[in-house]
Amino acid sequence: MLMKPLIFCLALLSACFLAPAQLPTHWYDHAVIYEIYPRSFQDSNSDGVGDLNGITAHLDYLKDLGVDAIWITPFFPSPNLDFGYDVSNYTDVAPEYGTLADWDHLVAEARKRNIRILVDFVVNHTSDQHPWFKESRSSRDNPKRDWYIWKSGGGPKDPPTHWTSIFGGYTWTWDQTTEQWYYHIFLPQQPDVNWTNPDLRKAMFDVVRFWLDHGASGFRLDATPYLIEDPAFPEDLDPPAPGGPAALKPYNSGRPENHQVLREMRHILDTYPGDPVLLGESSTATIEDLAKVYGKNHDEIQLPMDFLFGNLTKLDAATFKKQIDAAEFQLGGQTPVFFFSSHDHPRQWSVFGDGTHNDQIAKLTAALTLTQRGCILLYYGEELGMATMPAADLKPVPLGPKRPRADDRDGERTPMQWNTKVNAGFSEGTPWLPVESNFKRYSVEMEKKNPASIYSWYTNLLKLRHDNAAFRDGSYVPLESGNPNVFAFGRKASDNEVALVVLNTSPAPQSVHITGMPGTWPGFQHLLMASPLAPVPLGQTLKIAPYGVLIAATK
Ligand code: NOJ
Ligand code: CA
């Protein structure tokens, strides 16, 4: 009679030492999603700006690379003060990017290759040129007045609060026509919408349906922490310096009210076939806050991006381990989302490179993300070792209709490097941004021919993720390397399908003695990938080369 409670206690005890229970899996739980900045991927009509047909032309490239989905940053009509993140029409394609028919064609061609497409949905704000805002600002009693956030404050010189915007200055802009202030967490030309207004909410959800009906497989949601503000709009007693970092204050971000919006949005997705997904730009200050973004009942954002990992800029094994362990053990077993590069982040080849070993370090950081459990985001050109263009090289480029505004993120948005021809094959016109000077060496054309290139390394890693059971389905096994310069971990699909990953983040050779593998140490007789080349690891004690990567498995 005592056996049952005893077994129950033992089961409970062992559960505490294992990774959290795995939730049911979906395509996106182990997907590689490739971010495309459409202005810079491929120009198909020689106007110097990339476009949707340019993406369609390269679907075979993406298939060969091995990605499961692409996320395209905004391609909707926009005054382009924030390059598409200021949307003036959510349900059309900007003329420089093509037409809705081009979108439909892109989706159909991508489907044939089993590639899904995520639309970037800018949910927190519109452009000030959006007809909704034009109406809203036209009079205090306009039916769309409440679709945005208007307050009187103390008159034209005295804003309602002294909250500071992420792009500098206060979050309020005075509007002379109706003599009130409107709220914007980003540029004054990006007024925040009012998600508490039911009509606005319905209009936004219609946008969701529009793109799902047009074949989108989900959305990358922009700026999700900022949807709803503290209704009391309290004054900030400890205001950040104007122009300084402003985000993630309890009154402007991560509000409990956001959850209901995201649940409702997710509910719409769940009524569509094919498991559409929400990928969230959900910066959080802590891992506990990140856990909440998935929703209490896993019914909100399936893939919140882990910025605690993505914002790391120091090549440091111990920090990487800490963040990956946190994502594995403090997110309740949900799917972590790892990335380094993006249209907002300087490219990882430049960030982590030491100027001498950049290519080897690019392979190291690629292995770090692409061998993890979860969803991995790649940024176009990362697979080539594209660099961030230095600001000094960008400055002399004149601003013109193709480059409406200089942006301190231009450096990571330079044209994709396809080949060694003029403009790296990106455009036969004048590219909107110059091509990075390293394109003769780092291009698809050159790197495809070289089995030791960064591109070949990426394709092999992607293949490993698809073909090897430990990397495809395996859980994460935390290990100790006994050396602060080396991050070692395992992936385990079953007792005889185990893999070992060892990463040296230092410029010196390192010795390690790896411990922590549950049960007896499995023999890793198969060296799957290594850079530089290395012998098969025969035991728990091994040597690893400067910035070395070693991936081995039991089969
Ligand atoms: C986040 C986007 O990634 C960034 O590029 C943009 O400037 C802001 N949100 C505002 O939409
Ligand atoms: Ca074009």
Coordinates of C-alpha atoms and ligand atoms in Angstrom, one line a residue:
M1 CA 0.0 0.0 0.0
L2 CA 2.9 2.3 0.7
M3 CA 4.4 1.6 -2.7
K4 CA 2.3 4.1 -4.7
P5 CA 3.2 7.2 -2.8
L6 CA 6.8 6.1 -2.7
I7 CA 6.9 5.7 -6.5
F8 CA 5.1 9.0 -6.9
C9 CA 7.7 10.7 -4.7
L10 CA 10.6 9.1 -6.6
A11 CA 9.0 10.2 -9.9
L12 CA 8.7 13.7 -8.6
L13 CA 12.2 13.7 -7.3
S14 CA 13.7 12.6 -10.6
A15 CA 11.6 15.1 -12.5
C16 CA 13.3 17.8 -10.5
F17 CA 16.7 16.8 -11.8
L18 CA 15.6 16.4 -15.5
A19 CA 14.9 19.0 -18.0
P20 CA 11.3 20.3 -17.6
A21 CA 8.7 18.2 -19.3
Q22 CA 8.7 18.7 -23.1
L23 CA 5.6 20.3 -24.5
P24 CA 4.1 18.9 -27.7
T25 CA 6.3 19.8 -30.7
H26 CA 5.4 22.0 -33.7
W27 CA 7.4 22.8 -36.8
Y28 CA 8.6 26.0 -35.2
D29 CA 10.0 24.3 -32.1
H30 CA 13.2 23.4 -33.9
A31 CA 13.0 25.8 -36.9
V32 CA 15.7 28.0 -38.4
I33 CA 14.1 31.2 -39.4
Y34 CA 16.0 33.5 -41.8
E35 CA 15.5 37.2 -41.4
I36 CA 15.4 39.1 -44.7
Y37 CA 15.7 42.9 -44.9
P38 CA 13.9 43.2 -48.2
R39 CA 15.6 46.6 -49.2
S40 CA 18.9 44.8 -49.2
F41 CA 18.4 41.2 -50.4
Q42 CA 18.0 41.4 -54.1
D43 CA 16.9 44.2 -56.5
S44 CA 15.0 42.7 -59.4
N45 CA 14.2 45.9 -61.3
S46 CA 17.4 47.9 -61.0
D47 CA 16.0 50.7 -58.9
G48 CA 18.7 50.1 -56.3
V49 CA 16.2 48.8 -53.7
G50 CA 15.6 45.1 -53.0
D51 CA 12.1 43.8 -53.6
L52 CA 9.8 40.8 -53.2
N53 CA 10.6 39.4 -56.6
G54 CA 14.2 39.5 -55.6
I55 CA 13.4 37.2 -52.7
T56 CA 11.4 34.8 -54.9
A57 CA 14.4 34.6 -57.2
H58 CA 16.5 33.2 -54.4
L59 CA 14.2 30.7 -52.9
D60 CA 16.4 27.8 -54.1
Y61 CA 19.3 29.4 -52.4
L62 CA 17.4 29.5 -49.1
K63 CA 16.2 25.9 -49.6
D64 CA 19.8 24.7 -50.2
L65 CA 20.9 26.6 -47.1
G66 CA 18.3 24.6 -45.2
V67 CA 16.1 27.2 -43.6
D68 CA 12.5 26.4 -42.6
A69 CA 11.0 29.8 -42.7
I70 CA 11.8 33.4 -43.6
W71 CA 10.8 36.5 -41.7
I72 CA 10.6 39.6 -44.0
T73 CA 10.9 42.9 -42.3
P74 CA 8.1 45.4 -43.2
F75 CA 7.4 45.8 -46.9
F76 CA 4.2 47.8 -46.5
P77 CA 3.6 51.4 -47.8
S78 CA 5.6 53.7 -45.5
P79 CA 7.2 57.1 -45.5
N80 CA 10.3 55.1 -44.4
L81 CA 11.4 57.3 -41.5
D82 CA 12.1 54.0 -39.8
F83 CA 12.4 52.0 -43.0
G84 CA 8.9 50.4 -43.0
Y85 CA 8.4 50.3 -39.2
D86 CA 6.3 53.3 -39.8
V87 CA 3.4 51.7 -41.6
S88 CA 0.9 53.8 -43.6
N89 CA -1.1 50.9 -44.9
Y90 CA -1.1 47.5 -43.3
T91 CA -2.7 45.6 -46.1
D92 CA -0.7 46.4 -49.2
V93 CA 2.8 46.2 -50.5
A94 CA 4.9 49.3 -51.0
P95 CA 5.5 50.1 -54.7
E96 CA 9.3 49.8 -54.2
Y97 CA 8.8 46.2 -53.0
G98 CA 6.3 45.1 -55.6
T99 CA 2.6 44.3 -55.5
L100 CA 0.2 42.0 -53.6
A101 CA 0.4 39.7 -56.6
D102 CA 4.2 39.5 -56.2
W103 CA 3.6 38.5 -52.5
D104 CA 1.1 35.8 -53.5
H105 CA 3.6 34.5 -56.1
L106 CA 6.4 34.5 -53.5
V107 CA 4.2 32.5 -51.0
A108 CA 3.2 30.0 -53.7
E109 CA 6.9 29.4 -54.7
A110 CA 8.1 29.2 -51.1
R111 CA 5.4 26.6 -50.4
K112 CA 6.7 24.4 -53.2
R113 CA 10.0 24.4 -51.4
N114 CA 8.5 23.9 -47.9
I115 CA 9.6 27.4 -46.8
R116 CA 7.2 29.3 -44.6
I117 CA 7.0 33.1 -44.5
L118 CA 6.4 35.3 -41.5
V119 CA 5.1 38.9 -42.0
D120 CA 6.5 41.6 -39.7
F121 CA 3.5 43.1 -38.0
V122 CA 4.1 46.5 -36.4
V123 CA 1.6 46.2 -33.7
N124 CA 2.5 49.0 -31.4
H125 CA 2.3 52.1 -33.7
T126 CA 1.5 53.2 -37.2
S127 CA 3.0 56.0 -39.2
D128 CA 1.7 59.5 -38.6
Q129 CA 0.7 59.2 -42.4
H130 CA -1.6 56.3 -41.8
P131 CA -5.2 57.3 -42.6
W132 CA -6.2 56.2 -39.1
F133 CA -3.9 58.7 -37.5
K134 CA -4.8 61.4 -40.0
E135 CA -8.4 61.0 -39.0
S136 CA -7.6 60.7 -35.3
R137 CA -5.7 64.0 -35.3
S138 CA -8.3 65.9 -37.3
S139 CA -10.6 66.7 -34.4
R140 CA -11.2 65.8 -30.8
D141 CA -14.5 64.2 -31.6
N142 CA -13.4 62.2 -34.6
P143 CA -14.6 58.5 -34.3
K144 CA -10.9 57.4 -34.5
R145 CA -9.7 59.9 -31.9
D146 CA -9.4 57.2 -29.3
W147 CA -7.5 54.8 -31.7
Y148 CA -4.4 56.7 -30.5
I149 CA -3.4 58.1 -27.1
W150 CA -4.2 61.8 -26.6
K151 CA -3.8 63.9 -23.5
S152 CA -3.9 67.6 -22.7
G153 CA -1.1 67.7 -20.1
G154 CA -0.5 71.3 -18.9
G155 CA -0.7 72.9 -22.3
P156 CA 1.8 73.1 -25.2
K157 CA 4.9 73.5 -22.9
D158 CA 4.0 70.9 -20.4
P159 CA 3.7 67.2 -21.5
P160 CA 1.4 64.9 -19.6
T161 CA 4.4 63.0 -18.2
H162 CA 8.2 63.1 -18.7
W163 CA 8.6 59.6 -20.0
T164 CA 11.4 59.4 -22.6
S165 CA 11.1 57.7 -25.9
I166 CA 13.4 54.9 -27.2
F167 CA 14.5 57.1 -30.1
G168 CA 15.2 60.1 -27.9
G169 CA 13.2 63.0 -26.5
Y170 CA 9.9 62.8 -24.7
T171 CA 7.2 60.2 -25.6
W172 CA 4.7 63.0 -26.3
T173 CA 4.3 65.4 -29.2
W174 CA 2.1 68.4 -29.2
D175 CA -0.4 68.6 -32.0
Q176 CA -1.5 72.1 -32.8
T177 CA -4.7 71.3 -34.6
T178 CA -6.5 69.9 -31.6
E179 CA -4.2 71.3 -28.9
Q180 CA -3.3 68.0 -27.3
W181 CA -0.3 65.7 -27.0
Y182 CA -0.1 62.2 -28.6
Y183 CA 2.0 59.4 -27.2
H184 CA 4.8 57.6 -29.1
I185 CA 7.4 55.3 -27.6
F186 CA 9.5 55.5 -30.8
L187 CA 9.7 58.5 -33.3
P188 CA 7.1 61.3 -33.2
Q189 CA 6.1 60.0 -36.6
Q190 CA 5.3 56.6 -35.1
P191 CA 2.2 57.3 -32.8
D192 CA 1.3 54.4 -30.6
V193 CA -2.1 52.9 -31.2
N194 CA -4.5 52.5 -28.4
W195 CA -5.0 48.8 -27.9
T196 CA -7.7 49.3 -25.2
N197 CA -10.0 50.7 -27.9
P198 CA -12.2 47.8 -29.2
D199 CA -12.5 49.2 -32.7
L200 CA -8.8 49.6 -33.1
R201 CA -8.3 46.1 -31.8
K202 CA -10.8 44.7 -34.3
A203 CA -9.1 46.6 -37.1
M204 CA -5.7 45.2 -36.1
F205 CA -7.1 41.7 -35.9
D206 CA -8.5 42.2 -39.4
V207 CA -4.9 42.8 -40.5
V208 CA -3.9 39.5 -38.9
R209 CA -6.6 37.7 -40.9
F210 CA -5.7 39.5 -44.1
W211 CA -2.1 38.2 -44.1
L212 CA -3.1 34.7 -42.9
D213 CA -5.6 34.6 -45.8
H214 CA -2.8 35.6 -48.0
G215 CA -0.7 32.6 -47.0
A216 CA 1.5 34.0 -44.2
S217 CA 2.6 31.3 -41.7
G218 CA 2.5 33.8 -38.9
F219 CA 4.0 37.0 -37.8
R220 CA 7.1 38.6 -36.3
L221 CA 5.5 41.0 -33.8
D222 CA 7.3 44.3 -33.4
A223 CA 7.9 45.9 -30.1
T224 CA 5.4 43.7 -28.1
P225 CA 6.4 44.9 -24.6
Y226 CA 5.0 48.4 -25.3
L227 CA 1.4 47.6 -26.4
I228 CA -0.4 49.1 -23.4
E229 CA 0.7 51.7 -20.9
D230 CA -0.2 52.1 -17.2
P231 CA -3.7 53.7 -17.5
A232 CA -2.8 56.2 -14.7
F233 CA 0.2 57.5 -16.8
P234 CA 2.1 58.2 -13.6
E235 CA 5.0 60.7 -13.6
D236 CA 8.4 59.0 -13.6
L237 CA 10.1 59.9 -10.3
D238 CA 13.4 58.6 -11.6
P239 CA 13.3 59.7 -15.3
P240 CA 16.1 58.4 -17.6
A241 CA 18.2 61.2 -19.1
P242 CA 16.6 62.5 -22.3
G243 CA 18.3 60.7 -25.3
G244 CA 19.3 57.8 -23.0
P245 CA 17.9 54.3 -22.8
A246 CA 14.2 54.6 -22.1
A247 CA 12.6 51.3 -22.6
L248 CA 11.3 48.7 -20.1
K249 CA 9.8 50.9 -17.4
P250 CA 7.0 49.4 -15.4
Y251 CA 4.6 52.0 -16.7
N252 CA 5.4 51.6 -20.4
S253 CA 6.3 47.9 -20.9
G254 CA 5.4 44.4 -20.0
R255 CA 2.0 45.5 -18.7
P256 CA -0.4 42.8 -17.5
E257 CA -3.0 44.1 -19.9
N258 CA -0.8 43.1 -22.9
H259 CA -1.5 39.4 -22.2
Q260 CA -5.2 39.6 -23.2
V261 CA -4.3 41.2 -26.5
L262 CA -1.8 38.6 -27.3
R263 CA -4.1 35.8 -26.3
E264 CA -6.8 37.1 -28.6
M265 CA -4.3 37.4 -31.4
R266 CA -3.0 33.9 -30.8
H267 CA -6.6 32.6 -30.8
I268 CA -7.0 33.9 -34.3
L269 CA -3.9 32.1 -35.5
D270 CA -5.1 28.9 -33.8
T271 CA -8.2 28.9 -36.1
Y272 CA -5.9 28.6 -39.2
P273 CA -4.4 25.4 -40.4
G274 CA -0.6 24.8 -40.6
D275 CA 0.4 25.9 -37.1
P276 CA 0.9 29.6 -37.7
V277 CA 3.3 31.2 -35.3
L278 CA 4.0 34.4 -33.4
L279 CA 7.6 35.3 -33.1
G280 CA 7.9 38.2 -30.6
E281 CA 10.3 41.0 -30.4
S282 CA 9.8 40.7 -26.7
S283 CA 12.7 42.3 -24.9
T284 CA 12.6 41.6 -21.2
A285 CA 14.8 42.6 -18.3
T286 CA 14.8 39.1 -16.7
I287 CA 14.3 35.5 -17.6
E288 CA 11.2 35.4 -15.4
D289 CA 9.6 38.1 -17.5
L290 CA 10.5 36.2 -20.6
A291 CA 8.8 33.1 -19.3
K292 CA 5.6 35.1 -18.9
V293 CA 5.6 36.1 -22.6
Y294 CA 4.7 32.6 -23.6
G295 CA 1.4 33.0 -21.7
K296 CA 0.3 31.2 -18.5
N297 CA -1.3 28.4 -20.6
H298 CA 1.1 28.6 -23.5
D299 CA -1.5 30.5 -25.3
E300 CA 0.3 33.7 -26.3
I301 CA 3.6 34.2 -28.2
Q302 CA 5.0 30.8 -29.1
L303 CA 8.4 32.2 -29.9
P304 CA 9.5 35.2 -27.8
M305 CA 13.1 36.2 -28.9
D306 CA 15.6 35.8 -26.1
F307 CA 17.2 39.3 -25.9
L308 CA 19.0 38.4 -22.7
F309 CA 21.1 36.1 -25.0
G310 CA 20.8 38.1 -28.2
N311 CA 22.2 41.2 -26.7
L312 CA 25.4 39.5 -25.5
T313 CA 28.5 41.1 -27.1
K314 CA 31.3 39.5 -25.2
L315 CA 32.8 36.2 -26.3
D316 CA 32.6 34.5 -23.0
A317 CA 31.9 30.8 -22.5
A318 CA 30.6 31.2 -18.9
T319 CA 28.1 33.9 -19.9
F320 CA 26.8 31.9 -22.8
K321 CA 26.4 28.9 -20.6
K322 CA 24.6 30.9 -18.0
Q323 CA 22.1 32.3 -20.5
I324 CA 21.5 29.0 -22.3
D325 CA 21.0 27.2 -19.0
A326 CA 18.5 29.9 -17.9
A327 CA 16.5 29.6 -21.2
E328 CA 16.5 25.8 -20.8
F329 CA 15.6 25.6 -17.1
Q330 CA 13.6 28.7 -16.4
L331 CA 11.2 28.9 -19.3
G332 CA 9.2 25.9 -18.3
G333 CA 10.4 23.7 -21.2
Q334 CA 9.0 26.1 -23.8
T335 CA 10.9 26.8 -27.0
P336 CA 13.8 29.2 -26.6
V337 CA 14.7 31.5 -29.5
F338 CA 18.3 32.3 -29.9
F339 CA 20.0 34.7 -32.3
F340 CA 22.9 37.2 -32.5
S341 CA 22.5 39.3 -35.6
S342 CA 19.5 41.3 -36.8
H343 CA 18.6 44.5 -38.6
D344 CA 18.9 46.2 -35.1
H345 CA 22.1 44.4 -34.0
P346 CA 25.6 44.9 -35.4
R347 CA 26.6 41.7 -37.3
Q348 CA 28.2 39.0 -35.2
W349 CA 31.2 38.6 -37.5
S350 CA 32.2 42.2 -36.4
V351 CA 30.9 42.1 -32.8
F352 CA 32.7 39.0 -31.7
G353 CA 35.6 39.1 -34.1
D354 CA 39.0 40.1 -32.7
G355 CA 40.3 41.3 -36.1
T356 CA 42.5 38.3 -36.6
H357 CA 40.3 35.2 -36.1
N358 CA 37.0 36.6 -37.3
D359 CA 36.2 33.7 -39.6
Q360 CA 36.9 31.1 -37.0
I361 CA 34.9 33.1 -34.4
A362 CA 32.0 33.3 -36.9
K363 CA 32.0 29.5 -37.1
L364 CA 32.1 29.3 -33.3
T365 CA 29.1 31.6 -32.8
A366 CA 27.2 29.8 -35.5
A367 CA 27.8 26.5 -33.8
L368 CA 26.8 28.1 -30.5
T369 CA 23.3 28.9 -31.7
L370 CA 22.7 26.2 -34.4
T371 CA 23.4 23.3 -32.1
Q372 CA 20.9 24.4 -29.5
R373 CA 17.4 23.0 -28.9
G374 CA 14.8 25.6 -29.9
C375 CA 14.3 28.0 -32.7
I376 CA 17.3 29.8 -34.2
L377 CA 17.1 33.1 -36.1
L378 CA 19.7 33.9 -38.8
Y379 CA 20.1 37.3 -40.4
Y380 CA 20.7 37.4 -44.2
G381 CA 24.4 37.3 -45.0
E382 CA 25.3 36.0 -41.6
E383 CA 26.0 32.7 -43.3
L384 CA 28.7 34.4 -45.4
G385 CA 30.4 36.3 -42.7
M386 CA 29.1 39.7 -43.8
A387 CA 30.5 42.5 -41.7
T388 CA 28.9 45.7 -40.2
M389 CA 29.9 48.5 -42.5
P390 CA 31.8 51.2 -40.4
A391 CA 29.9 54.4 -40.0
A392 CA 32.7 56.4 -41.6
D393 CA 32.2 54.4 -44.9
L394 CA 28.4 55.1 -44.8
K395 CA 28.6 58.8 -44.1
P396 CA 29.8 60.0 -47.5
V397 CA 26.8 58.3 -49.2
P398 CA 24.4 61.1 -50.1
L399 CA 20.9 60.8 -48.8
G400 CA 18.4 60.6 -51.7
P401 CA 15.0 59.2 -52.4
K402 CA 16.5 55.7 -52.1
R403 CA 17.9 56.5 -48.7
P404 CA 15.4 58.8 -47.0
R405 CA 17.2 58.9 -43.7
A406 CA 20.6 57.9 -42.3
D407 CA 20.2 55.5 -39.5
D408 CA 22.8 54.3 -37.1
R409 CA 21.8 50.7 -38.0
D410 CA 22.6 51.2 -41.7
G411 CA 25.9 49.4 -41.2
E412 CA 24.2 46.0 -40.7
R413 CA 21.8 46.6 -43.6
T414 CA 24.2 46.7 -46.5
P415 CA 23.3 44.7 -49.7
M416 CA 23.5 40.9 -49.7
Q417 CA 26.8 39.7 -51.3
W418 CA 25.8 37.2 -54.0
N419 CA 28.8 37.3 -56.3
T420 CA 32.0 39.1 -57.2
K421 CA 30.4 41.2 -60.0
V422 CA 29.4 44.8 -59.8
N423 CA 27.4 45.6 -56.6
A424 CA 28.0 42.0 -55.4
G425 CA 25.1 41.0 -57.8
F426 CA 22.6 42.8 -55.6
S427 CA 21.5 45.4 -58.2
E428 CA 22.2 46.5 -61.7
G429 CA 21.3 50.0 -60.6
T430 CA 22.8 52.1 -57.8
P431 CA 22.2 50.3 -54.5
W432 CA 20.5 52.3 -51.8
L433 CA 23.4 51.6 -49.5
P434 CA 26.9 50.7 -50.6
V435 CA 28.1 47.2 -50.7
E436 CA 30.6 46.1 -47.9
S437 CA 34.1 46.2 -49.3
N438 CA 34.8 42.5 -48.3
F439 CA 32.3 41.2 -50.9
K440 CA 34.9 39.7 -53.3
R441 CA 35.9 37.3 -50.6
Y442 CA 32.6 36.9 -48.7
S443 CA 30.0 36.1 -51.3
V444 CA 27.7 33.2 -52.1
E445 CA 29.6 32.5 -55.4
M446 CA 33.0 32.3 -53.8
E447 CA 32.0 30.5 -50.6
K448 CA 29.9 27.8 -52.2
K449 CA 33.1 26.6 -54.0
N450 CA 35.0 26.4 -50.7
P451 CA 34.3 23.5 -48.3
A452 CA 36.1 25.4 -45.5
S453 CA 34.1 28.6 -45.9
I454 CA 31.7 30.1 -43.4
Y455 CA 28.8 29.4 -45.8
S456 CA 29.8 25.7 -46.0
W457 CA 30.0 25.6 -42.2
Y458 CA 26.5 27.0 -41.9
T459 CA 25.0 24.6 -44.4
N460 CA 26.6 21.7 -42.6
L461 CA 25.3 22.8 -39.3
L462 CA 21.8 23.2 -40.7
K463 CA 22.0 19.7 -42.2
L464 CA 23.0 18.4 -38.8
R465 CA 20.0 20.0 -37.2
H466 CA 17.7 18.2 -39.7
D467 CA 19.4 14.9 -40.0
N468 CA 20.9 14.0 -36.6
A469 CA 18.3 12.8 -34.1
A470 CA 20.2 14.3 -31.1
F471 CA 20.2 17.8 -32.7
R472 CA 16.8 17.5 -34.2
D473 CA 14.8 16.1 -31.3
G474 CA 17.2 15.9 -28.4
S475 CA 16.9 17.6 -25.1
Y476 CA 19.7 19.9 -23.8
V477 CA 22.1 18.3 -21.3
P478 CA 24.0 20.8 -19.1
L479 CA 27.6 19.9 -18.6
E480 CA 30.6 21.3 -16.7
S481 CA 33.9 21.8 -18.6
G482 CA 35.9 22.7 -15.6
N483 CA 37.3 25.6 -17.6
P484 CA 35.8 29.1 -17.7
N485 CA 36.9 29.5 -21.4
V486 CA 35.0 26.5 -22.6
F487 CA 31.3 25.9 -22.9
A488 CA 30.4 22.2 -23.2
F489 CA 26.9 20.7 -23.4
G490 CA 25.1 17.7 -24.7
R491 CA 22.1 17.0 -26.7
K492 CA 20.3 13.7 -26.1
A493 CA 17.5 12.1 -28.2
S494 CA 17.8 8.6 -26.5
D495 CA 20.3 6.6 -24.6
N496 CA 22.2 5.8 -27.7
E497 CA 21.7 9.0 -29.6
V498 CA 23.7 11.6 -27.6
A499 CA 25.9 14.4 -28.9
L500 CA 28.6 16.5 -27.4
V501 CA 29.4 20.1 -28.3
V502 CA 32.6 21.8 -27.0
L503 CA 33.3 25.5 -27.7
N504 CA 36.4 27.4 -26.8
T505 CA 35.8 31.1 -26.6
S506 CA 39.4 32.0 -26.0
P507 CA 42.4 32.7 -28.3
A508 CA 44.5 30.0 -26.5
P509 CA 44.3 26.2 -26.6
Q510 CA 42.3 24.9 -23.6
S511 CA 42.2 21.6 -21.7
V512 CA 38.9 20.4 -20.2
H513 CA 37.6 17.6 -18.2
I514 CA 33.9 17.4 -18.9
T515 CA 31.5 16.2 -16.2
G516 CA 27.8 16.2 -15.6
M517 CA 26.6 13.6 -18.2
P518 CA 23.9 11.6 -16.5
G519 CA 24.8 7.9 -16.3
T520 CA 28.0 6.5 -17.6
W521 CA 30.0 8.6 -20.1
P522 CA 28.9 7.6 -23.6
G523 CA 31.6 7.0 -26.1
F524 CA 31.6 9.8 -28.7
Q525 CA 33.2 7.8 -31.5
H526 CA 31.8 9.9 -34.3
L527 CA 33.3 13.3 -35.0
L528 CA 30.5 15.2 -36.7
M529 CA 32.0 18.6 -37.2
A530 CA 35.2 20.4 -36.0
S531 CA 36.9 23.6 -36.8
P532 CA 39.8 23.5 -36.9
L533 CA 40.0 19.8 -37.6
A534 CA 40.4 17.8 -34.4
P535 CA 40.8 14.1 -33.4
V536 CA 37.8 12.1 -32.2
P537 CA 37.3 12.9 -28.5
L538 CA 38.1 9.6 -26.8
G539 CA 37.2 10.5 -23.2
Q540 CA 36.1 13.2 -20.9
T541 CA 39.5 14.9 -20.9
L542 CA 40.4 16.6 -24.1
K543 CA 42.2 19.6 -25.7
I544 CA 40.4 22.2 -27.7
A545 CA 42.1 24.6 -30.2
P546 CA 41.8 28.5 -29.9
Y547 CA 38.2 29.4 -30.7
G548 CA 37.8 25.8 -31.6
V549 CA 34.5 23.9 -32.1
L550 CA 34.1 20.2 -31.7
I551 CA 30.9 18.3 -32.3
A552 CA 30.8 14.6 -31.7
A553 CA 28.1 12.0 -31.3
T554 CA 27.5 8.4 -30.3
K555 CA 26.2 7.6 -33.7
Ligands
NOJ1 C1 11.8 47.2 -33.5 C2 12.3 47.1 -34.9 O1 13.1 45.9 -35.0 C3 13.2 48.3 -35.2 O2 13.9 48.2 -36.4 C4 12.2 49.5 -35.2 O3 13.0 50.7 -35.4 C5 11.4 49.6 -33.9 N1 10.9 48.3 -33.4 C6 10.2 50.5 -34.1 O4 9.3 49.9 -34.8
CA2 CA 13.9 47.0 -56.8

